PDB file of C-alpha atoms and ligand atoms in Angstrom:
ATOM      1  CA  MET A   1    -125.659  39.596-184.627  1.00  0.00           C
ATOM      2  CA  GLY A   2    -123.922  37.147-183.373  1.00  0.00           C
ATOM      3  CA  LEU A   3    -121.009  39.816-182.899  1.00  0.00           C
ATOM      4  CA  THR A   4    -119.863  41.365-179.555  1.00  0.00           C
ATOM      5  CA  ILE A   5    -116.585  43.682-179.401  1.00  0.00           C
ATOM      6  CA  GLY A   6    -114.401  42.655-176.713  1.00  0.00           C
ATOM      7  CA  LYS A   7    -112.985  45.898-175.057  1.00  0.00           C
ATOM      8  CA  TYR A   8    -110.016  45.546-172.801  1.00  0.00           C
ATOM      9  CA  SER A   9    -108.018  48.576-170.722  1.00  0.00           C
ATOM     10  CA  PHE A  10    -105.966  48.867-167.722  1.00  0.00           C
ATOM     11  CA  GLU A  11    -105.274  51.482-165.190  1.00  0.00           C
ATOM     12  CA  TYR A  12    -101.848  52.471-164.195  1.00  0.00           C
ATOM     13  CA  GLU A  13     -99.719  55.029-162.411  1.00  0.00           C
ATOM     14  CA  GLU A  14     -97.281  57.104-163.978  1.00  0.00           C
ATOM     15  CA  TYR A  15     -94.729  59.252-161.764  1.00  0.00           C
ATOM     16  CA  ASP A  16     -92.020  61.598-163.050  1.00  0.00           C
ATOM     17  CA  SER A  17     -89.219  60.004-160.884  1.00  0.00           C
ATOM     18  CA  ILE A  18     -88.236  57.920-157.603  1.00  0.00           C
ATOM     19  CA  GLU A  19     -88.614  60.854-155.750  1.00  0.00           C
ATOM     20  CA  ASP A  20     -92.631  61.048-155.918  1.00  0.00           C
ATOM     21  CA  LEU A  21     -92.735  57.639-154.463  1.00  0.00           C
ATOM     22  CA  SER A  22     -93.421  56.378-151.043  1.00  0.00           C
ATOM     23  CA  PRO A  23     -89.848  55.486-149.167  1.00  0.00           C
ATOM     24  CA  GLU A  24     -90.473  52.224-149.481  1.00  0.00           C
ATOM     25  CA  ASP A  25     -91.439  52.125-153.341  1.00  0.00           C
ATOM     26  CA  ALA A  26     -88.531  54.183-153.883  1.00  0.00           C
ATOM     27  CA  HIS A  27     -86.290  51.454-151.536  1.00  0.00           C
ATOM     28  CA  LEU A  28     -87.142  49.044-154.121  1.00  0.00           C
ATOM     29  CA  VAL A  29     -86.741  51.023-157.427  1.00  0.00           C
ATOM     30  CA  ALA A  30     -83.306  51.707-156.043  1.00  0.00           C
ATOM     31  CA  GLU A  31     -82.498  48.342-155.004  1.00  0.00           C
ATOM     32  CA  ALA A  32     -83.934  46.626-158.727  1.00  0.00           C
ATOM     33  CA  ARG A  33     -81.544  49.640-160.440  1.00  0.00           C
ATOM     34  CA  LYS A  34     -78.406  48.272-157.995  1.00  0.00           C
ATOM     35  CA  ALA A  35     -79.117  44.803-158.771  1.00  0.00           C
ATOM     36  CA  THR A  36     -78.658  45.484-162.523  1.00  0.00           C
ATOM     37  CA  LYS A  37     -75.181  45.582-161.306  1.00  0.00           C
ATOM     38  CA  LEU A  38     -75.863  41.458-161.060  1.00  0.00           C
ATOM     39  CA  ALA A  39     -76.929  41.088-164.464  1.00  0.00           C
ATOM     40  CA  TYR A  40     -74.136  38.975-166.948  1.00  0.00           C
ATOM     41  CA  ALA A  41     -75.439  40.319-170.466  1.00  0.00           C
ATOM     42  CA  PRO A  42     -72.538  40.193-172.323  1.00  0.00           C
ATOM     43  CA  TYR A  43     -74.569  39.843-175.863  1.00  0.00           C
ATOM     44  CA  SER A  44     -77.521  42.174-175.455  1.00  0.00           C
ATOM     45  CA  ASN A  45     -75.424  44.921-173.107  1.00  0.00           C
ATOM     46  CA  PHE A  46     -78.886  45.164-171.993  1.00  0.00           C
ATOM     47  CA  LEU A  47     -78.821  44.590-168.067  1.00  0.00           C
ATOM     48  CA  VAL A  48     -81.773  44.140-166.208  1.00  0.00           C
ATOM     49  CA  GLY A  49     -82.673  44.136-162.678  1.00  0.00           C
ATOM     50  CA  ALA A  50     -84.998  42.818-160.377  1.00  0.00           C
ATOM     51  CA  TYR A  51     -85.862  43.372-156.674  1.00  0.00           C
ATOM     52  CA  ALA A  52     -89.016  41.911-155.148  1.00  0.00           C
ATOM     53  CA  ALA A  53     -90.836  42.828-151.139  1.00  0.00           C
ATOM     54  CA  LEU A  54     -92.532  39.679-150.239  1.00  0.00           C
ATOM     55  CA  ASN A  55     -95.710  40.080-147.749  1.00  0.00           C
ATOM     56  CA  SER A  56     -93.379  38.645-145.293  1.00  0.00           C
ATOM     57  CA  GLY A  57     -90.928  41.475-145.287  1.00  0.00           C
ATOM     58  CA  GLY A  58     -87.929  39.198-147.292  1.00  0.00           C
ATOM     59  CA  PHE A  59     -86.725  40.428-150.268  1.00  0.00           C
ATOM     60  CA  VAL A  60     -85.299  38.610-153.389  1.00  0.00           C
ATOM     61  CA  VAL A  61     -83.324  39.851-155.767  1.00  0.00           C
ATOM     62  CA  GLY A  62     -83.072  38.674-159.424  1.00  0.00           C
ATOM     63  CA  SER A  63     -81.043  39.983-162.688  1.00  0.00           C
ATOM     64  CA  ASN A  64     -80.870  38.565-166.538  1.00  0.00           C
ATOM     65  CA  GLN A  65     -78.173  35.750-167.015  1.00  0.00           C
ATOM     66  CA  GLU A  66     -77.527  35.401-170.872  1.00  0.00           C
ATOM     67  CA  ASN A  67     -75.670  32.520-172.331  1.00  0.00           C
ATOM     68  CA  ALA A  68     -73.292  31.997-175.327  1.00  0.00           C
ATOM     69  CA  SER A  69     -76.293  29.273-176.861  1.00  0.00           C
ATOM     70  CA  TYR A  70     -78.751  32.767-176.243  1.00  0.00           C
ATOM     71  CA  PRO A  71     -82.177  31.168-175.915  1.00  0.00           C
ATOM     72  CA  VAL A  72     -80.589  29.027-172.598  1.00  0.00           C
ATOM     73  CA  GLY A  73     -80.143  32.929-171.450  1.00  0.00           C
ATOM     74  CA  ILE A  74     -83.138  34.064-168.884  1.00  0.00           C
ATOM     75  CA  CYS A  75     -84.878  37.234-168.061  1.00  0.00           C
ATOM     76  CA  ALA A  76     -83.924  38.965-164.928  1.00  0.00           C
ATOM     77  CA  GLU A  77     -87.821  38.531-163.725  1.00  0.00           C
ATOM     78  CA  ARG A  78     -87.653  34.728-164.090  1.00  0.00           C
ATOM     79  CA  ALA A  79     -84.371  34.420-162.264  1.00  0.00           C
ATOM     80  CA  LEU A  80     -86.005  36.608-159.581  1.00  0.00           C
ATOM     81  CA  LEU A  81     -88.847  33.962-159.335  1.00  0.00           C
ATOM     82  CA  ALA A  82     -87.184  30.857-159.392  1.00  0.00           C
ATOM     83  CA  SER A  83     -85.182  31.893-156.317  1.00  0.00           C
ATOM     84  CA  ALA A  84     -87.711  33.209-154.542  1.00  0.00           C
ATOM     85  CA  ALA A  85     -90.029  29.761-154.540  1.00  0.00           C
ATOM     86  CA  GLN A  86     -86.740  27.958-153.213  1.00  0.00           C
ATOM     87  CA  LEU A  87     -85.816  30.556-150.929  1.00  0.00           C
ATOM     88  CA  PHE A  88     -89.099  31.590-149.575  1.00  0.00           C
ATOM     89  CA  PRO A  89     -91.741  29.042-150.840  1.00  0.00           C
ATOM     90  CA  ASN A  90     -95.615  29.522-151.133  1.00  0.00           C
ATOM     91  CA  GLU A  91     -94.651  33.251-150.049  1.00  0.00           C
ATOM     92  CA  PRO A  92     -96.955  35.978-151.230  1.00  0.00           C
ATOM     93  CA  ILE A  93     -94.933  38.516-152.942  1.00  0.00           C
ATOM     94  CA  ASN A  94     -95.925  42.046-152.748  1.00  0.00           C
ATOM     95  CA  SER A  95     -94.256  44.219-155.329  1.00  0.00           C
ATOM     96  CA  ILE A  96     -91.680  43.817-157.860  1.00  0.00           C
ATOM     97  CA  ALA A  97     -89.121  46.897-159.303  1.00  0.00           C
ATOM     98  CA  ILE A  98     -87.281  45.886-162.097  1.00  0.00           C
ATOM     99  CA  SER A  99     -85.288  48.586-163.983  1.00  0.00           C
ATOM    100  CA  TYR A 100     -82.419  48.026-166.706  1.00  0.00           C
ATOM    101  CA  HIS A 101     -79.227  49.854-167.931  1.00  0.00           C
ATOM    102  CA  ASN A 102     -78.908  50.332-171.211  1.00  0.00           C
ATOM    103  CA  LEU A 103     -74.967  50.019-172.368  1.00  0.00           C
ATOM    104  CA  ASN A 104     -75.676  50.789-175.569  1.00  0.00           C
ATOM    105  CA  GLY A 105     -78.250  53.968-175.191  1.00  0.00           C
ATOM    106  CA  VAL A 106     -80.018  55.329-172.533  1.00  0.00           C
ATOM    107  CA  SER A 107     -82.105  54.141-169.486  1.00  0.00           C
ATOM    108  CA  ASN A 108     -84.741  56.549-168.758  1.00  0.00           C
ATOM    109  CA  LYS A 109     -87.938  54.838-169.650  1.00  0.00           C
ATOM    110  CA  PRO A 110     -89.436  52.164-167.775  1.00  0.00           C
ATOM    111  CA  LEU A 111     -88.873  48.554-168.802  1.00  0.00           C
ATOM    112  CA  SER A 112     -91.726  46.603-169.696  1.00  0.00           C
ATOM    113  CA  PRO A 113     -91.369  42.695-168.653  1.00  0.00           C
ATOM    114  CA  CYS A 114     -91.489  40.189-171.693  1.00  0.00           C
ATOM    115  CA  GLY A 115     -94.635  38.117-173.368  1.00  0.00           C
ATOM    116  CA  MET A 116     -92.463  35.018-171.297  1.00  0.00           C
ATOM    117  CA  CYS A 117     -92.160  37.220-168.222  1.00  0.00           C
ATOM    118  CA  ARG A 118     -95.649  38.059-167.958  1.00  0.00           C
ATOM    119  CA  GLN A 119     -96.669  34.908-168.283  1.00  0.00           C
ATOM    120  CA  ALA A 120     -94.240  33.689-165.367  1.00  0.00           C
ATOM    121  CA  LEU A 121     -95.749  36.184-163.072  1.00  0.00           C
ATOM    122  CA  GLN A 122     -99.367  35.755-163.921  1.00  0.00           C
ATOM    123  CA  GLU A 123     -98.225  31.453-162.725  1.00  0.00           C
ATOM    124  CA  TYR A 124     -96.829  32.702-159.872  1.00  0.00           C
ATOM    125  CA  GLU A 125     -99.707  35.060-159.022  1.00  0.00           C
ATOM    126  CA  GLY A 126    -101.968  31.801-159.211  1.00  0.00           C
ATOM    127  CA  ARG A 127     -99.743  30.041-156.640  1.00  0.00           C
ATOM    128  CA  VAL A 128     -99.307  32.046-154.085  1.00  0.00           C
ATOM    129  CA  ASN A 129    -103.457  33.309-154.767  1.00  0.00           C
ATOM    130  CA  GLN A 130    -101.859  37.172-154.510  1.00  0.00           C
ATOM    131  CA  PRO A 131    -101.635  39.319-157.256  1.00  0.00           C
ATOM    132  CA  ILE A 132     -98.061  41.183-157.986  1.00  0.00           C
ATOM    133  CA  ARG A 133     -97.857  44.817-157.862  1.00  0.00           C
ATOM    134  CA  LEU A 134     -95.104  46.113-160.579  1.00  0.00           C
ATOM    135  CA  LEU A 135     -92.982  49.251-160.149  1.00  0.00           C
ATOM    136  CA  LEU A 136     -91.224  49.797-163.955  1.00  0.00           C
ATOM    137  CA  SER A 137     -88.380  52.372-164.557  1.00  0.00           C
ATOM    138  CA  GLY A 138     -84.956  52.410-165.841  1.00  0.00           C
ATOM    139  CA  MET A 139     -82.230  53.831-164.740  1.00  0.00           C
ATOM    140  CA  GLU A 140     -83.446  57.434-164.116  1.00  0.00           C
ATOM    141  CA  GLY A 141     -86.907  59.147-165.191  1.00  0.00           C
ATOM    142  CA  LYS A 142     -90.456  57.690-165.010  1.00  0.00           C
ATOM    143  CA  VAL A 143     -92.077  55.133-162.487  1.00  0.00           C
ATOM    144  CA  PHE A 144     -94.431  53.311-163.720  1.00  0.00           C
ATOM    145  CA  VAL A 145     -97.148  51.430-161.312  1.00  0.00           C
ATOM    146  CA  ILE A 146     -99.215  48.471-162.099  1.00  0.00           C
ATOM    147  CA  ASN A 147    -101.481  46.932-159.682  1.00  0.00           C
ATOM    148  CA  HIS A 148    -101.946  43.912-160.637  1.00  0.00           C
ATOM    149  CA  SER A 149     -99.055  42.282-163.200  1.00  0.00           C
ATOM    150  CA  ILE A 150    -101.767  39.860-164.396  1.00  0.00           C
ATOM    151  CA  SER A 151    -103.228  43.324-165.883  1.00  0.00           C
ATOM    152  CA  LEU A 152    -100.051  42.875-168.971  1.00  0.00           C
ATOM    153  CA  LEU A 153    -101.348  39.866-170.052  1.00  0.00           C
ATOM    154  CA  PRO A 154    -105.330  39.953-171.321  1.00  0.00           C
ATOM    155  CA  LEU A 155    -106.481  36.781-172.966  1.00  0.00           C
ATOM    156  CA  SER A 156    -103.812  34.798-171.095  1.00  0.00           C
ATOM    157  CA  PHE A 157    -103.613  31.063-171.009  1.00  0.00           C
ATOM    158  CA  SER A 158    -103.458  29.131-167.827  1.00  0.00           C
ATOM    159  CA  ALA A 159    -104.281  26.297-165.867  1.00  0.00           C
ATOM    160  CA  ILE A 160    -108.081  26.847-166.372  1.00  0.00           C
ATOM    161  CA  ALA A 161    -107.679  25.668-170.024  1.00  0.00           C
ATOM    162  CA  LEU A 162    -106.179  22.592-168.693  1.00  0.00           C
ATOM    163  CA  LYS A 163    -108.591  21.056-167.093  1.00  0.00           C
TER     164      LYS A 163
HETATM  165  N1  THU B   1     -84.724  40.848-170.303  1.00  0.00           N
HETATM  166  C1  THU B   1     -84.830  41.209-169.027  1.00  0.00           C
HETATM  167  O1  THU B   1     -84.159  40.422-168.252  1.00  0.00           O
HETATM  168  N2  THU B   1     -86.230  41.650-168.588  1.00  0.00           N
HETATM  169  C2  THU B   1     -87.131  41.774-169.377  1.00  0.00           C
HETATM  170  O2  THU B   1     -88.541  42.151-168.951  1.00  0.00           O
HETATM  171  C3  THU B   1     -86.824  42.112-170.804  1.00  0.00           C
HETATM  172  C4  THU B   1     -85.554  41.637-171.047  1.00  0.00           C
HETATM  173  C5  THU B   1     -83.611  40.233-170.487  1.00  0.00           C
HETATM  174  C6  THU B   1     -83.104  39.602-171.565  1.00  0.00           C
HETATM  175  C7  THU B   1     -81.861  39.579-172.139  1.00  0.00           C
HETATM  176  O3  THU B   1     -80.771  39.176-171.693  1.00  0.00           O
HETATM  177  C8  THU B   1     -81.582  40.952-172.261  1.00  0.00           C
HETATM  178  O4  THU B   1     -82.368  41.617-171.534  1.00  0.00           O
HETATM  179  C9  THU B   1     -82.231  41.660-173.513  1.00  0.00           C
HETATM  180  O5  THU B   1     -83.219  41.226-173.959  1.00  0.00           O
END
């Protein structure tokens, strides 16, 4: 039989609240929540904030920036990665906390990065040769911790395919 069933699974940590995190991680989540104030999201009313800790000790912030021409808008995660690449070239990112403030509803479930941002996170990990840890939350409630952002993108397309 020429058939094999592939199987994929990954583990992540689920914390009941920011209070169950280490002080360092709790700080990152608190800053991501604050960064939602920097978002420009008049079309979706969905304000996303991201806050990264670099290996070197530096920090970078990101937020979503929308546009009247909708596809021009950029997610908080990719805004953050673009800033990191300019401000701290080639420095690995240790962790990124991501949060959101939903002006249309509650913000108590962890936000998961969109597919395009997962692809961008993968590229950044490859570029600086280090996995990125993700801390996902809303303005309150549970926090999910994912140790390698690449685990959110099974069977991904990457530069290897171009060789
Ligand atoms: N958005 C982000 O910034 N990050 C995500 O992980 C999901 C979605 C933004 C894009 C758009 O400005 C708004 O949230 C609604 O989709």
